[in-house]
Amino acid sequence: MIIESRNPVQRVLMGPGPSTVDPRILRAMSEPTLGHLDPQFLKIMNECMDMLRYIFNTENRLTIPMSGTGSSGMETTFVNILEPGDKVVIGVNGVFGMRMADMAGRCGAQVIQVEAPWGKPIDPADVDNALAKNSGVKFFAVVHAETSTGVLQPLKELADICKKYDVIFLADTVTSLGGVPVDIDDNGVDVSFSGTQKCLGCPPGLAPVTFNEKASKAVKSRKTKVQSWYLDLSMIEQYWGNERVYHHTAPINMIYALHESLRIIVEEGRESRFKRHKKNHKALGDGLEAMGLSLIVDREYRLPSLTTVYAPEGINEADVRKQLLEKYNMEIGGGLGVFKGRAWRIGLMGYASNQANVFLCLTALGNILESMDRKVDKKAALEAAAAVYSS
Ligand SMILES: *Cc1c(COP(=O)(O)O)cnc(C)c1O
């Protein structure tokens, strides 16, 4: 037997996720595995919950990481709140809104979609309309950071509308947590889920979730058992709470990774971290525009952790990505849905959101486009990015 496939090189991961993992986190993952009820491990769990509350900016007691990637966080919030026959309203303006609508349907819920064009935010007036027309809606769900389009959805106004109709407000914060303020309590978000592999800068594998009293009450007052045994919070809460009852074995070393990533966030400070993401995003965006490319999203809704940009007309965008990977070890994402074949998605998340990556990306993209006989202004791109850092 010849086994030779696993010999990964160090890539610059600037796609829609996973993002490059901080070496400190990889080292933490190689520490000795403890038992899932070891007193030392219980302390690590407690610190994880405290630090998750810090980055979610919430007082919610029920704030824990679920075992599984971001989608398992999505599924956790849906299967625990929804019962067959419930009515939900879901904002759909990209892939992840579509995924939420699919999941709600699988839970047996009646799904009402509020749509916006890809690349635009959901219009609060449309949500108000939908909630006015449909009574007895269990929750309204929206994607805070749509990774398929690069739109950052303002939350506050949507939360106020949900309050007006006494509807639970659910937000997908997978691509915002750790890179953009999510301010769960101040924004009036009742329940949210995220993932470790985007702006937290961890490998994929955990999904932090947070439920306030209103959302927890909906879970507690359900009439039927949660259909998923694995994601049933009434049991998982007893492991993360004071009871420490075994449910499933926690992915110990993945929890070390989360713990280390949160410790890095506490060291850096959440405000400085958000500032860093914003600055690098601006440098990249200004650079791309100075090069002669057009960004997809209007300035005020641009997502600091993910920039979407149109590929020049007539360019094979997949070929450019292939060259980036082969010649520069850099991964970026291709467009999805209406942007398929026409755009790139460039992530600057967590550890990967740094000045060196911005300059490398602009240089590499400029070189490749030039080699395809495209007129791009590489010099202007680098100057525009440099101007952001010197201001
Ligand atoms: C990545 C992502 C998810 C799904 O997370 P996985 O880790 O791929 O399961 C959900 N929502 C958004 C907005 C995402 O970007």
Tab-separated table of C-alpha atoms and ligand atoms in Angstrom:
chain	number	residue	atom	x	y	z
A	1	MET	CA	0.000	0.000	0.000
A	2	ILE	CA	1.357	3.414	-0.912
A	3	ILE	CA	-0.271	6.232	1.041
A	4	GLU	CA	0.786	9.628	-0.190
A	5	SER	CA	-2.228	11.895	-0.512
A	6	ARG	CA	-1.997	13.836	2.747
A	7	ASN	CA	0.786	16.314	2.460
A	8	PRO	CA	-0.959	19.690	2.406
A	9	VAL	CA	0.922	22.869	1.561
A	10	GLN	CA	0.307	26.124	3.407
A	11	ARG	CA	-2.297	27.996	1.335
A	12	VAL	CA	-3.448	31.562	1.712
A	13	LEU	CA	-7.145	30.903	2.271
A	14	MET	CA	-9.000	33.976	1.025
A	15	GLY	CA	-12.178	32.329	-0.156
A	16	PRO	CA	-15.583	32.224	1.539
A	17	GLY	CA	-14.201	29.816	4.168
A	18	PRO	CA	-12.382	28.062	5.635
A	19	SER	CA	-9.938	30.899	6.297
A	20	THR	CA	-6.247	30.455	7.114
A	21	VAL	CA	-5.906	29.111	10.650
A	22	ASP	CA	-3.615	30.867	13.131
A	23	PRO	CA	-0.659	28.549	13.965
A	24	ARG	CA	-1.420	29.126	17.652
A	25	ILE	CA	-4.769	27.399	17.104
A	26	LEU	CA	-3.219	24.449	15.300
A	27	ARG	CA	-0.766	24.040	18.182
A	28	ALA	CA	-3.624	24.111	20.689
A	29	MET	CA	-5.295	21.301	18.771
A	30	SER	CA	-2.268	19.072	19.231
A	31	GLU	CA	-2.411	19.280	23.048
A	32	PRO	CA	-3.278	16.107	25.002
A	33	THR	CA	-6.885	14.991	24.728
A	34	LEU	CA	-8.747	15.123	28.049
A	35	GLY	CA	-11.867	13.180	28.983
A	36	HIS	CA	-15.109	15.026	28.338
A	37	LEU	CA	-15.932	15.149	32.073
A	38	ASP	CA	-12.393	15.866	33.313
A	39	PRO	CA	-12.453	18.848	35.738
A	40	GLN	CA	-9.748	20.505	33.617
A	41	PHE	CA	-11.923	20.192	30.562
A	42	LEU	CA	-15.008	21.530	32.357
A	43	LYS	CA	-13.019	24.690	33.106
A	44	ILE	CA	-12.112	25.037	29.426
A	45	MET	CA	-15.805	24.684	28.539
A	46	ASN	CA	-16.770	27.431	30.993
A	47	GLU	CA	-14.162	29.795	29.606
A	48	CYS	CA	-15.362	29.051	26.070
A	49	MET	CA	-18.920	30.020	27.009
A	50	ASP	CA	-17.721	33.234	28.708
A	51	MET	CA	-15.595	34.227	25.722
A	52	LEU	CA	-18.380	33.362	23.272
A	53	ARG	CA	-20.661	35.747	25.192
A	54	TYR	CA	-17.961	38.405	24.795
A	55	ILE	CA	-17.717	38.074	21.018
A	56	PHE	CA	-21.494	37.645	20.536
A	57	ASN	CA	-21.794	40.636	22.917
A	58	THR	CA	-24.622	39.029	24.859
A	59	GLU	CA	-25.639	38.117	28.381
A	60	ASN	CA	-27.460	35.001	27.132
A	61	ARG	CA	-26.836	32.094	29.481
A	62	LEU	CA	-27.452	29.556	26.727
A	63	THR	CA	-24.385	30.315	24.577
A	64	ILE	CA	-22.529	27.155	23.568
A	65	PRO	CA	-20.677	25.617	20.623
A	66	MET	CA	-22.536	22.793	18.866
A	67	SER	CA	-20.571	19.856	17.454
A	68	GLY	CA	-20.600	20.298	13.690
A	69	THR	CA	-19.976	23.020	11.117
A	70	GLY	CA	-21.993	26.224	10.722
A	71	SER	CA	-24.879	24.379	9.102
A	72	SER	CA	-25.304	22.298	12.259
A	73	GLY	CA	-25.771	25.571	14.131
A	74	MET	CA	-28.457	26.541	11.626
A	75	GLU	CA	-30.109	23.152	12.063
A	76	THR	CA	-29.875	23.428	15.881
A	77	THR	CA	-31.822	26.677	15.974
A	78	PHE	CA	-34.427	25.393	13.498
A	79	VAL	CA	-35.108	21.912	14.884
A	80	ASN	CA	-35.288	23.113	18.484
A	81	ILE	CA	-37.696	25.973	17.843
A	82	LEU	CA	-39.891	24.617	15.056
A	83	GLU	CA	-42.692	22.080	15.248
A	84	PRO	CA	-44.585	20.718	12.256
A	85	GLY	CA	-47.188	23.183	11.058
A	86	ASP	CA	-45.398	26.288	12.405
A	87	LYS	CA	-45.229	29.331	10.180
A	88	VAL	CA	-41.916	31.108	9.511
A	89	VAL	CA	-40.791	34.074	7.438
A	90	ILE	CA	-37.315	33.882	5.913
A	91	GLY	CA	-35.291	36.543	4.135
A	92	VAL	CA	-33.839	35.102	0.936
A	93	ASN	CA	-31.212	37.085	-0.982
A	94	GLY	CA	-28.560	34.425	-1.501
A	95	VAL	CA	-27.513	30.827	-0.955
A	96	PHE	CA	-27.771	30.790	2.821
A	97	GLY	CA	-31.258	32.297	2.937
A	98	MET	CA	-32.230	29.523	0.513
A	99	ARG	CA	-30.635	26.947	2.811
A	100	MET	CA	-32.653	28.264	5.765
A	101	ALA	CA	-35.892	28.055	3.764
A	102	ASP	CA	-35.031	24.473	2.808
A	103	MET	CA	-34.329	23.522	6.436
A	104	ALA	CA	-37.513	25.106	7.743
A	105	GLY	CA	-39.495	23.168	5.137
A	106	ARG	CA	-37.836	19.922	6.238
A	107	CYS	CA	-38.939	20.713	9.819
A	108	GLY	CA	-42.516	20.677	8.533
A	109	ALA	CA	-42.911	24.435	8.763
A	110	GLN	CA	-44.902	26.571	6.374
A	111	VAL	CA	-42.279	28.852	4.798
A	112	ILE	CA	-43.001	32.395	3.641
A	113	GLN	CA	-40.065	33.888	1.758
A	114	VAL	CA	-39.225	37.585	1.643
A	115	GLU	CA	-36.879	38.036	-1.270
A	116	ALA	CA	-34.401	40.665	-2.392
A	117	PRO	CA	-32.178	40.591	-5.487
A	118	TRP	CA	-28.808	38.918	-4.965
A	119	GLY	CA	-26.295	41.581	-3.927
A	120	LYS	CA	-28.940	43.697	-2.145
A	121	PRO	CA	-30.109	43.585	1.497
A	122	ILE	CA	-33.606	42.489	2.552
A	123	ASP	CA	-35.916	45.521	2.693
A	124	PRO	CA	-37.407	45.927	6.210
A	125	ALA	CA	-40.669	47.202	4.678
A	126	ASP	CA	-41.111	43.835	2.932
A	127	VAL	CA	-40.634	42.012	6.240
A	128	ASP	CA	-43.157	44.290	7.932
A	129	ASN	CA	-45.611	43.528	5.133
A	130	ALA	CA	-45.128	39.777	5.403
A	131	LEU	CA	-45.623	39.821	9.169
A	132	ALA	CA	-48.685	42.062	8.880
A	133	LYS	CA	-50.258	39.676	6.357
A	134	ASN	CA	-49.452	36.439	8.199
A	135	SER	CA	-50.463	35.966	11.816
A	136	GLY	CA	-48.926	33.478	14.237
A	137	VAL	CA	-45.436	33.468	12.712
A	138	LYS	CA	-42.933	31.622	14.944
A	139	PHE	CA	-39.775	33.368	13.755
A	140	PHE	CA	-38.275	35.603	11.136
A	141	ALA	CA	-34.797	34.539	10.012
A	142	VAL	CA	-32.225	36.523	8.083
A	143	VAL	CA	-28.566	36.152	7.113
A	144	HIS	CA	-26.445	38.876	8.735
A	145	ALA	CA	-23.472	38.325	6.416
A	146	GLU	CA	-24.482	36.679	3.112
A	147	THR	CA	-21.300	34.918	2.054
A	148	SER	CA	-22.700	34.162	-1.397
A	149	THR	CA	-23.134	37.859	-2.269
A	150	GLY	CA	-21.038	39.947	0.152
A	151	VAL	CA	-23.997	41.819	1.643
A	152	LEU	CA	-24.034	42.930	5.294
A	153	GLN	CA	-27.655	43.066	6.448
A	154	PRO	CA	-28.484	45.779	9.028
A	155	LEU	CA	-30.240	44.030	11.944
A	156	LYS	CA	-31.703	46.661	14.257
A	157	GLU	CA	-34.662	47.733	12.146
A	158	LEU	CA	-35.612	44.105	11.439
A	159	ALA	CA	-35.457	43.328	15.169
A	160	ASP	CA	-37.818	46.227	15.931
A	161	ILE	CA	-40.307	44.910	13.376
A	162	CYS	CA	-40.147	41.428	14.906
A	163	LYS	CA	-40.786	42.944	18.357
A	164	LYS	CA	-43.813	44.790	17.012
A	165	TYR	CA	-45.373	41.493	15.888
A	166	ASP	CA	-44.006	39.478	18.834
A	167	VAL	CA	-42.032	37.212	16.504
A	168	ILE	CA	-38.683	35.617	17.373
A	169	PHE	CA	-35.784	37.200	15.447
A	170	LEU	CA	-33.146	34.744	14.230
A	171	ALA	CA	-29.862	35.787	12.582
A	172	ASP	CA	-27.229	33.709	10.780
A	173	THR	CA	-23.919	35.205	11.953
A	174	VAL	CA	-21.616	32.565	10.438
A	175	THR	CA	-19.537	35.031	8.391
A	176	SER	CA	-19.842	37.983	10.770
A	177	LEU	CA	-18.983	36.607	14.235
A	178	GLY	CA	-15.401	37.592	15.039
A	179	GLY	CA	-15.040	39.964	12.070
A	180	VAL	CA	-18.001	42.317	12.256
A	181	PRO	CA	-19.905	43.446	15.381
A	182	VAL	CA	-22.964	41.224	15.838
A	183	ASP	CA	-24.103	42.848	19.128
A	184	ILE	CA	-26.781	40.250	19.773
A	185	ASP	CA	-28.365	42.018	22.764
A	186	ASP	CA	-28.116	45.616	21.507
A	187	ASN	CA	-29.422	44.651	18.075
A	188	GLY	CA	-32.373	42.759	19.573
A	189	VAL	CA	-31.485	39.363	18.088
A	190	ASP	CA	-33.279	36.561	19.976
A	191	VAL	CA	-31.338	33.618	18.618
A	192	SER	CA	-28.267	33.196	16.443
A	193	PHE	CA	-25.828	30.599	15.140
A	194	SER	CA	-22.319	30.842	13.750
A	195	GLY	CA	-19.343	28.714	12.702
A	196	THR	CA	-15.687	28.437	13.592
A	197	GLN	CA	-14.158	28.391	10.119
A	198	LYS	CA	-14.893	31.948	8.964
A	199	CYS	CA	-13.933	35.009	11.044
A	200	LEU	CA	-13.086	33.025	14.188
A	201	GLY	CA	-10.194	31.649	12.137
A	202	CYS	CA	-10.528	28.044	13.366
A	203	PRO	CA	-10.804	24.898	11.306
A	204	PRO	CA	-14.393	23.935	10.460
A	205	GLY	CA	-16.064	21.775	13.103
A	206	LEU	CA	-17.984	23.792	15.683
A	207	ALA	CA	-21.044	26.011	15.551
A	208	PRO	CA	-21.524	28.526	18.372
A	209	VAL	CA	-25.191	29.252	19.098
A	210	THR	CA	-26.876	31.711	21.458
A	211	PHE	CA	-30.503	31.771	22.670
A	212	ASN	CA	-32.083	34.494	24.809
A	213	GLU	CA	-34.993	33.941	27.220
A	214	LYS	CA	-37.614	34.500	24.535
A	215	ALA	CA	-36.070	31.900	22.223
A	216	SER	CA	-35.427	29.452	25.084
A	217	LYS	CA	-39.048	29.766	26.132
A	218	ALA	CA	-40.163	28.741	22.661
A	219	VAL	CA	-37.937	25.662	22.922
A	220	LYS	CA	-39.213	24.778	26.396
A	221	SER	CA	-42.891	25.197	25.518
A	222	ARG	CA	-42.867	22.863	22.518
A	223	LYS	CA	-45.412	20.068	22.550
A	224	THR	CA	-43.418	17.505	20.584
A	225	LYS	CA	-39.932	16.077	21.114
A	226	VAL	CA	-37.163	17.584	19.003
A	227	GLN	CA	-36.948	15.297	15.977
A	228	SER	CA	-33.110	15.294	16.005
A	229	TRP	CA	-31.595	13.405	18.936
A	230	TYR	CA	-28.092	14.736	18.249
A	231	LEU	CA	-29.063	18.419	18.227
A	232	ASP	CA	-31.651	18.350	21.033
A	233	LEU	CA	-30.715	21.300	23.247
A	234	SER	CA	-32.737	20.099	26.224
A	235	MET	CA	-30.144	17.325	26.599
A	236	ILE	CA	-27.056	19.219	25.407
A	237	GLU	CA	-27.809	22.047	27.853
A	238	GLN	CA	-27.377	19.559	30.674
A	239	TYR	CA	-23.854	18.809	29.535
A	240	TRP	CA	-22.821	22.450	29.158
A	241	GLY	CA	-24.773	23.545	32.268
A	242	ASN	CA	-24.159	22.636	35.919
A	243	GLU	CA	-25.448	19.077	35.599
A	244	ARG	CA	-22.620	17.904	33.296
A	245	VAL	CA	-24.625	14.951	32.061
A	246	TYR	CA	-23.087	12.993	29.211
A	247	HIS	CA	-24.934	13.371	25.911
A	248	HIS	CA	-22.360	12.859	23.173
A	249	THR	CA	-18.587	13.033	23.564
A	250	ALA	CA	-17.499	16.622	22.983
A	251	PRO	CA	-14.940	17.023	20.176
A	252	ILE	CA	-12.291	17.840	22.777
A	253	ASN	CA	-9.426	19.082	20.609
A	254	MET	CA	-11.767	21.144	18.462
A	255	ILE	CA	-12.911	22.857	21.670
A	256	TYR	CA	-9.235	23.619	22.381
A	257	ALA	CA	-9.109	25.277	18.967
A	258	LEU	CA	-12.167	27.392	19.699
A	259	HIS	CA	-10.784	28.277	23.118
A	260	GLU	CA	-7.503	29.461	21.615
A	261	SER	CA	-9.224	31.447	18.874
A	262	LEU	CA	-11.404	33.186	21.447
A	263	ARG	CA	-8.388	33.858	23.625
A	264	ILE	CA	-6.717	35.523	20.645
A	265	ILE	CA	-9.857	37.637	20.181
A	266	VAL	CA	-9.883	38.673	23.845
A	267	GLU	CA	-6.183	39.617	23.583
A	268	GLU	CA	-6.727	41.681	20.471
A	269	GLY	CA	-9.980	43.202	21.762
A	270	ARG	CA	-13.180	42.933	19.760
A	271	GLU	CA	-13.204	46.604	18.723
A	272	SER	CA	-9.654	46.490	17.330
A	273	ARG	CA	-10.490	43.264	15.575
A	274	PHE	CA	-13.501	44.796	13.838
A	275	LYS	CA	-11.411	47.845	12.895
A	276	ARG	CA	-8.756	45.585	11.386
A	277	HIS	CA	-11.319	43.737	9.270
A	278	LYS	CA	-12.827	47.001	8.089
A	279	LYS	CA	-9.490	48.542	7.152
A	280	ASN	CA	-8.212	45.530	5.214
A	281	HIS	CA	-11.536	45.264	3.412
A	282	LYS	CA	-11.370	48.930	2.428
A	283	ALA	CA	-7.799	48.566	1.181
A	284	LEU	CA	-8.738	45.545	-0.924
A	285	GLY	CA	-11.917	47.142	-2.286
A	286	ASP	CA	-10.208	50.454	-3.115
A	287	GLY	CA	-7.363	48.504	-4.738
A	288	LEU	CA	-9.690	46.412	-6.894
A	289	GLU	CA	-11.587	49.500	-8.017
A	290	ALA	CA	-8.369	51.399	-8.781
A	291	MET	CA	-7.289	48.405	-10.865
A	292	GLY	CA	-10.403	48.945	-12.963
A	293	LEU	CA	-12.728	46.260	-11.562
A	294	SER	CA	-16.261	46.809	-10.200
A	295	LEU	CA	-17.506	45.641	-6.825
A	296	ILE	CA	-20.955	44.069	-6.701
A	297	VAL	CA	-22.385	45.513	-3.488
A	298	ASP	CA	-23.253	49.178	-2.825
A	299	ARG	CA	-20.765	50.767	-0.460
A	300	GLU	CA	-23.032	51.021	2.605
A	301	TYR	CA	-23.897	47.281	2.589
A	302	ARG	CA	-20.423	45.880	1.896
A	303	LEU	CA	-19.333	43.052	4.151
A	304	PRO	CA	-15.851	43.612	5.701
A	305	SER	CA	-15.100	39.883	5.805
A	306	LEU	CA	-15.984	39.118	2.173
A	307	THR	CA	-15.637	41.261	-0.943
A	308	THR	CA	-17.456	40.391	-4.146
A	309	VAL	CA	-16.109	41.735	-7.436
A	310	TYR	CA	-17.095	41.237	-11.081
A	311	ALA	CA	-14.581	39.455	-13.290
A	312	PRO	CA	-13.776	41.477	-16.424
A	313	GLU	CA	-16.084	40.682	-19.359
A	314	GLY	CA	-14.871	37.697	-21.387
A	315	ILE	CA	-12.463	36.402	-18.729
A	316	ASN	CA	-12.752	32.787	-17.598
A	317	GLU	CA	-12.975	33.460	-13.876
A	318	ALA	CA	-12.354	29.823	-12.936
A	319	ASP	CA	-9.095	29.876	-14.892
A	320	VAL	CA	-7.945	32.910	-12.910
A	321	ARG	CA	-8.701	31.106	-9.646
A	322	LYS	CA	-6.795	28.069	-10.861
A	323	GLN	CA	-3.744	30.193	-11.595
A	324	LEU	CA	-4.006	31.945	-8.220
A	325	LEU	CA	-3.930	28.548	-6.542
A	326	GLU	CA	-1.137	27.077	-8.643
A	327	LYS	CA	1.155	30.099	-8.904
A	328	TYR	CA	0.452	31.963	-5.671
A	329	ASN	CA	-0.944	29.306	-3.329
A	330	MET	CA	-3.950	31.532	-2.867
A	331	GLU	CA	-7.560	30.366	-2.759
A	332	ILE	CA	-10.443	32.723	-3.540
A	333	GLY	CA	-14.056	31.808	-4.289
A	334	GLY	CA	-16.059	31.952	-7.508
A	335	GLY	CA	-19.461	33.576	-7.844
A	336	LEU	CA	-22.602	31.606	-6.968
A	337	GLY	CA	-26.148	31.696	-8.304
A	338	VAL	CA	-26.714	34.755	-10.489
A	339	PHE	CA	-22.997	35.586	-10.186
A	340	LYS	CA	-21.773	32.148	-11.297
A	341	GLY	CA	-18.978	32.492	-13.850
A	342	ARG	CA	-19.063	36.292	-13.527
A	343	ALA	CA	-17.536	37.184	-10.191
A	344	TRP	CA	-15.068	36.384	-7.439
A	345	ARG	CA	-15.615	36.210	-3.709
A	346	ILE	CA	-12.557	37.299	-1.757
A	347	GLY	CA	-12.526	36.651	1.971
A	348	LEU	CA	-10.474	38.543	4.545
A	349	MET	CA	-11.433	36.649	7.672
A	350	GLY	CA	-9.828	36.294	11.081
A	351	TYR	CA	-6.090	35.561	10.900
A	352	ALA	CA	-6.182	35.964	7.098
A	353	SER	CA	-7.442	39.534	7.327
A	354	ASN	CA	-4.079	41.253	7.079
A	355	GLN	CA	-2.183	43.810	5.045
A	356	ALA	CA	0.197	41.307	3.440
A	357	ASN	CA	-2.711	39.276	2.050
A	358	VAL	CA	-4.327	42.403	0.607
A	359	PHE	CA	-1.170	43.333	-1.306
A	360	LEU	CA	-0.496	39.754	-2.396
A	361	CYS	CA	-4.041	39.393	-3.716
A	362	LEU	CA	-3.935	42.677	-5.665
A	363	THR	CA	-0.513	41.865	-7.127
A	364	ALA	CA	-1.382	38.293	-8.049
A	365	LEU	CA	-4.743	39.168	-9.572
A	366	GLY	CA	-3.169	42.055	-11.490
A	367	ASN	CA	-0.364	39.847	-12.837
A	368	ILE	CA	-2.734	37.096	-13.957
A	369	LEU	CA	-5.178	39.469	-15.658
A	370	GLU	CA	-2.264	41.181	-17.417
A	371	SER	CA	-1.008	37.812	-18.646
A	372	MET	CA	-4.478	37.360	-20.180
A	373	ASP	CA	-3.986	40.616	-22.096
A	374	ARG	CA	-6.294	42.635	-19.882
A	375	LYS	CA	-5.452	46.261	-19.230
A	376	VAL	CA	-5.360	46.614	-15.470
A	377	ASP	CA	-3.701	49.358	-13.475
A	378	LYS	CA	-1.630	47.389	-10.979
A	379	LYS	CA	0.292	50.421	-9.795
A	380	ALA	CA	-2.889	52.367	-9.034
A	381	ALA	CA	-4.286	49.341	-7.182
A	382	LEU	CA	-1.301	49.091	-4.855
A	383	GLU	CA	-1.246	52.849	-4.313
A	384	ALA	CA	-4.951	52.897	-3.435
A	385	ALA	CA	-4.472	50.119	-0.900
A	386	ALA	CA	-1.369	51.779	0.560
A	387	ALA	CA	-3.316	55.030	0.933
A	388	VAL	CA	-5.798	53.276	3.238
A	389	TYR	CA	-3.024	52.084	5.523
A	390	SER	CA	-1.270	55.444	5.691
A	391	SER	CA	-4.454	57.406	6.454
B	1	LIG	C1	-20.468	29.066	5.580
B	1	LIG	C2	-21.831	29.516	5.933
B	1	LIG	C3	-22.792	28.641	6.462
B	1	LIG	C4	-22.562	27.161	6.599
B	1	LIG	O1	-21.469	26.861	7.350
B	1	LIG	P1	-20.713	25.449	7.119
B	1	LIG	O2	-19.560	25.572	8.070
B	1	LIG	O3	-20.303	25.415	5.685
B	1	LIG	O4	-21.643	24.369	7.474
B	1	LIG	C5	-24.019	29.176	6.825
B	1	LIG	N1	-24.292	30.464	6.656
B	1	LIG	C6	-23.406	31.336	6.129
B	1	LIG	C7	-23.774	32.765	5.974
B	1	LIG	C8	-22.149	30.876	5.747
B	1	LIG	O5	-21.266	31.724	5.220
